[in-house]
Each structure stands twice: as C-alpha cells, then as structure tokens.
C-alpha cells in the first residue's frame, strides 16, 4: 500500500492512525501541495478531487478521504481496534468522529482557509476573509462543548482511544500553528491534547 503524503493535518491524521495500528506503508510519495501538485496531473488522474492524502493499493485502486482511508486500515488490521471491535463500538466511534468534524474540524479548517490560508486556497475554493472570524469562533464554541463532555475522562469516546482522538488531535495541532490554539479556558480539552501529544504516534 502506497501513501501519497504531504504537509497538513489530513495526512498527519492518516500517518498517526497507521502508527497507532502498527501499519507501515510499502512506499510513500510526497506531493508538493504548496506548488499545487495535488491539483494537476499526474496526481489528478489518481484522485480527481485533488485532496490529500491518498493511498494506492496493490491492484492500483486509489482510496482518498481521511476517514475512508482509516476505515480501510482498520479492516486491513483489526487490532488494535481504533474504530471498534463490534457494531456498537464502531457506531459510537463514528458518532464522535462526526461530532468533532462538524463542531470543530470543519469550522477550524474554514477559518484557516479564509484567513491565514487564503493565499493558498483562493484559486481553488470560494473564499471570503470576512467570514474567517465567524468560523474560528464556531470552532472554539465546539471546543467548549467538547470540554464539558470530557469532564472525568481522558479520551473522546469514553474509555477508548479511537479515530475520534486522532482526527481531532491532527487538526488541533495544526490549529495551534495557524492562529487557532485551544483556549486555555478549555482545561479538559487542553489536558486531553497534552496527553495525546505524548503518544508515540503523535510524532508520525
């Protein structure tokens, strides 16, 4: 399985998930997204959406989109289970992944695309710098909501380190470097972030 890798939180998410699973990619190709290589050939022939990362299977099949890739890795190597070992666990993990995606990950990303990242994205997406403060505030609201949920526990899904933790950590780490750090008032989220940052996979 070959990984098409790059800078950014989405590739970090997949690398970290793979590291937690103990999965090593047979080959890795770095795509220069700053030069826009993911938005032109030959990469577009592999992933017409142009997003990063993507994996290429031995038969040439391309799987893109971070969650789909992680689902593939989970089914390829079920243990340790980062999505779940049964239907209930998988549903619970997917519920929390969806929550952090909509409440935190998407607005944080939109805040970046319309502010610090506008020069990179203006030619690829519809951008408007006036909406950036709104999306950044929405992301912090989401972190505040999660802070309350994390009271008394150390992982997003109770008692299990899962894809939800990996997905949020990747974007939270990215956000800290682009003007959207976790508000120190969110003490439970901050403690969760610090604990997750100490995991070996966080260096992937």
CSV table of C-alpha atoms in Angstrom, one decimal:
chain,number,residue,atom,x,y,z
A,1,UNK,CA,0.0,0.0,0.0
A,2,UNK,CA,1.5,3.3,-1.1
A,3,UNK,CA,0.8,6.6,0.7
A,4,UNK,CA,0.6,9.9,-1.2
A,5,UNK,CA,1.7,12.2,1.6
A,6,UNK,CA,2.1,15.9,2.1
A,7,UNK,CA,2.2,18.6,4.8
A,8,UNK,CA,-1.1,19.4,6.6
A,9,UNK,CA,-3.5,17.9,9.2
A,10,UNK,CA,-5.2,15.4,6.9
A,11,UNK,CA,-2.0,13.4,6.0
A,12,UNK,CA,-1.0,13.7,9.7
A,13,UNK,CA,-4.3,12.1,10.7
A,14,UNK,CA,-3.6,9.1,8.4
A,15,UNK,CA,0.0,8.7,9.4
A,16,UNK,CA,-0.9,8.9,13.1
A,17,UNK,CA,-3.7,6.4,12.7
A,18,UNK,CA,-1.4,4.0,10.8
A,19,UNK,CA,1.3,4.4,13.5
A,20,UNK,CA,-1.3,3.5,16.2
A,21,UNK,CA,-2.2,0.4,14.2
A,22,UNK,CA,1.4,-0.6,13.6
A,23,UNK,CA,0.9,-0.3,9.9
A,24,UNK,CA,3.9,0.6,7.7
A,25,UNK,CA,3.2,1.8,4.1
A,26,UNK,CA,5.3,-0.1,1.5
A,27,UNK,CA,6.0,3.2,-0.3
A,28,UNK,CA,5.5,6.9,0.3
A,29,UNK,CA,5.4,9.7,-2.3
A,30,UNK,CA,5.4,13.3,-1.0
A,31,UNK,CA,3.2,15.6,-3.0
A,32,UNK,CA,4.1,19.3,-3.0
A,33,UNK,CA,0.8,21.0,-2.2
A,34,UNK,CA,2.4,24.4,-1.9
A,35,UNK,CA,3.3,24.1,-5.6
A,36,UNK,CA,-0.2,22.8,-6.3
A,37,UNK,CA,1.0,19.4,-7.5
A,38,UNK,CA,-2.1,17.8,-6.0
A,39,UNK,CA,-4.3,20.0,-8.3
A,40,UNK,CA,-2.7,18.9,-11.5
A,41,UNK,CA,-1.5,15.8,-13.4
A,42,UNK,CA,-0.4,13.2,-12.7
A,43,UNK,CA,-2.0,13.3,-9.3
A,44,UNK,CA,-5.5,14.3,-10.5
A,45,UNK,CA,-5.6,11.1,-12.6
A,46,UNK,CA,-5.3,9.2,-9.3
A,47,UNK,CA,-7.5,11.4,-7.1
A,48,UNK,CA,-9.7,13.8,-9.2
A,49,UNK,CA,-10.8,15.6,-6.0
A,50,UNK,CA,-7.2,16.7,-5.5
A,51,UNK,CA,-7.3,16.2,-1.8
A,52,UNK,CA,-4.5,14.9,0.3
A,53,UNK,CA,-3.7,12.2,1.3
A,54,UNK,CA,-4.5,9.2,-0.8
A,55,UNK,CA,-3.4,5.5,-0.8
A,56,UNK,CA,-2.8,3.3,-3.7
A,57,UNK,CA,-3.5,-0.4,-3.3
A,58,UNK,CA,-1.5,-3.2,-4.9
A,59,UNK,CA,-4.1,-3.5,-7.7
A,60,UNK,CA,-3.9,0.2,-8.5
A,61,UNK,CA,-7.1,1.2,-6.7
A,62,UNK,CA,-6.9,4.6,-5.1
A,63,UNK,CA,-8.6,5.4,-1.8
A,64,UNK,CA,-8.8,9.0,-0.7
A,65,UNK,CA,-10.5,10.9,2.1
A,66,UNK,CA,-9.0,10.5,5.5
A,67,UNK,CA,-11.9,8.6,7.2
A,68,UNK,CA,-12.3,6.2,4.3
A,69,UNK,CA,-8.5,5.5,4.5
A,70,UNK,CA,-8.7,4.9,8.2
A,71,UNK,CA,-11.6,2.6,7.7
A,72,UNK,CA,-9.5,0.6,5.2
A,73,UNK,CA,-6.6,0.4,7.6
A,74,UNK,CA,-8.9,-0.7,10.4
A,75,UNK,CA,-10.3,-3.6,8.3
A,76,UNK,CA,-6.9,-4.5,7.0
A,77,UNK,CA,-5.5,-4.8,10.5
A,78,UNK,CA,-8.4,-5.0,13.0
A,79,UNK,CA,-6.2,-4.9,16.2
A,80,UNK,CA,-5.7,-2.7,18.0
A,81,UNK,CA,-9.3,-1.5,17.3
A,82,UNK,CA,-9.3,2.3,16.8
A,83,UNK,CA,-12.9,2.4,15.4
A,84,UNK,CA,-14.3,-0.6,17.2
A,85,UNK,CA,-14.3,-4.4,17.6
A,86,UNK,CA,-18.1,-4.7,17.4
A,87,UNK,CA,-21.1,-2.9,15.9
A,88,UNK,CA,-21.8,-0.8,19.0
A,89,UNK,CA,-18.2,0.3,19.4
A,90,UNK,CA,-17.9,1.2,15.7
A,91,UNK,CA,-21.2,3.2,15.8
A,92,UNK,CA,-20.1,5.1,19.0
A,93,UNK,CA,-16.7,6.0,17.4
A,94,UNK,CA,-18.3,7.2,14.2
A,95,UNK,CA,-20.8,9.3,16.2
A,96,UNK,CA,-18.0,11.1,18.0
A,97,UNK,CA,-16.0,11.5,14.8
A,98,UNK,CA,-19.0,13.1,13.2
A,99,UNK,CA,-19.4,15.4,16.2
A,100,UNK,CA,-15.9,16.7,16.2
A,101,UNK,CA,-15.9,17.0,12.5
A,102,UNK,CA,-18.9,19.3,12.4
A,103,UNK,CA,-18.4,21.2,15.6
A,104,UNK,CA,-14.6,21.7,15.4
A,105,UNK,CA,-12.7,20.4,12.5
A,106,UNK,CA,-14.7,21.9,9.7
A,107,UNK,CA,-15.1,25.4,11.1
A,108,UNK,CA,-11.4,25.5,12.1
A,109,UNK,CA,-10.5,24.5,8.6
A,110,UNK,CA,-12.8,27.1,7.1
A,111,UNK,CA,-11.4,29.7,9.4
A,112,UNK,CA,-7.9,28.9,8.2
A,113,UNK,CA,-8.9,28.8,4.5
A,114,UNK,CA,-10.4,32.3,4.7
A,115,UNK,CA,-7.7,33.9,6.7
A,116,UNK,CA,-4.1,32.6,7.1
A,117,UNK,CA,-4.5,30.2,4.3
A,118,UNK,CA,-6.4,32.4,1.9
A,119,UNK,CA,-3.4,32.9,-0.4
A,120,UNK,CA,-3.1,29.1,-0.8
A,121,UNK,CA,-6.8,28.4,-1.3
A,122,UNK,CA,-8.2,31.5,-3.1
A,123,UNK,CA,-7.6,29.9,-6.5
A,124,UNK,CA,-9.1,26.6,-5.5
A,125,UNK,CA,-12.1,27.4,-3.3
A,126,UNK,CA,-14.6,30.2,-2.9
A,127,UNK,CA,-13.0,32.3,-0.1
A,128,UNK,CA,-14.1,35.4,1.9
A,129,UNK,CA,-11.9,36.8,4.6
A,130,UNK,CA,-14.8,38.5,6.3
A,131,UNK,CA,-16.2,35.1,7.4
A,132,UNK,CA,-13.0,33.8,9.0
A,133,UNK,CA,-13.6,35.2,12.5
A,134,UNK,CA,-17.1,33.6,12.5
A,135,UNK,CA,-15.7,30.2,11.7
A,136,UNK,CA,-12.9,30.5,14.2
A,137,UNK,CA,-15.4,31.4,16.9
A,138,UNK,CA,-17.6,28.4,15.9
A,139,UNK,CA,-14.6,26.1,16.3
A,140,UNK,CA,-13.8,27.5,19.7
A,141,UNK,CA,-17.5,27.1,20.7
A,142,UNK,CA,-17.2,23.4,19.6
A,143,UNK,CA,-14.1,23.0,21.7
A,144,UNK,CA,-16.0,24.5,24.6
A,145,UNK,CA,-18.8,22.0,24.1
A,146,UNK,CA,-16.3,19.1,24.0
A,147,UNK,CA,-14.6,20.4,27.1
A,148,UNK,CA,-17.8,19.8,29.0
A,149,UNK,CA,-18.1,16.3,27.6
A,150,UNK,CA,-14.5,15.4,28.6
A,151,UNK,CA,-15.1,16.0,32.3
A,152,UNK,CA,-13.9,13.0,34.1
A,153,UNK,CA,-12.4,11.2,31.1
A,154,UNK,CA,-9.3,11.2,29.0
A,155,UNK,CA,-10.5,10.2,25.6
A,156,UNK,CA,-13.2,11.4,23.3
A,157,UNK,CA,-15.0,8.1,23.2
A,158,UNK,CA,-15.2,7.1,26.9
A,159,UNK,CA,-12.6,4.6,27.9
A,160,UNK,CA,-11.2,4.0,24.4
A,161,UNK,CA,-8.5,5.9,22.3
A,162,UNK,CA,-10.1,6.0,18.9
A,163,UNK,CA,-10.2,7.6,15.5
A,164,UNK,CA,-12.0,10.5,17.1
A,165,UNK,CA,-9.0,11.3,19.1
A,166,UNK,CA,-6.6,11.0,16.2
A,167,UNK,CA,-8.8,13.2,13.9
A,168,UNK,CA,-9.2,16.0,16.4
A,169,UNK,CA,-5.6,15.9,17.5
A,170,UNK,CA,-4.3,16.3,13.9
A,171,UNK,CA,-6.4,19.4,13.4
A,172,UNK,CA,-5.8,20.8,16.9
A,173,UNK,CA,-2.1,20.5,16.4
A,174,UNK,CA,-2.4,22.3,13.1
A,175,UNK,CA,-4.7,25.0,14.5
A,176,UNK,CA,-2.1,25.8,17.2
A,177,UNK,CA,0.3,26.8,14.4
A,178,UNK,CA,-2.0,28.9,12.4
A,179,UNK,CA,-3.6,31.2,14.9
A,180,UNK,CA,-6.2,28.9,16.3
A,181,UNK,CA,-4.8,27.4,19.5
A,182,UNK,CA,-7.1,25.7,22.1
A,183,UNK,CA,-8.4,28.3,24.5
A,184,UNK,CA,-6.6,27.7,27.9
A,185,UNK,CA,-10.0,28.0,29.5
A,186,UNK,CA,-10.9,24.7,28.0
A,187,UNK,CA,-9.0,22.8,30.6
A,188,UNK,CA,-10.3,19.3,29.8
A,189,UNK,CA,-9.6,19.6,26.1
A,190,UNK,CA,-6.1,21.1,26.9
A,191,UNK,CA,-5.4,18.1,29.2
A,192,UNK,CA,-6.6,15.7,26.5
A,193,UNK,CA,-4.4,17.4,23.9
A,194,UNK,CA,-1.3,17.3,26.1
A,195,UNK,CA,-1.8,13.6,26.9
A,196,UNK,CA,-2.4,12.7,23.3
A,197,UNK,CA,0.7,14.7,22.3
A,198,UNK,CA,2.8,12.3,24.4
A,199,UNK,CA,1.7,9.3,22.4
A,200,UNK,CA,4.4,7.9,20.2
A,201,UNK,CA,2.1,8.1,17.2
A,202,UNK,CA,1.8,11.9,17.6
A,203,UNK,CA,5.3,12.2,16.0
A,204,UNK,CA,4.2,10.4,12.8
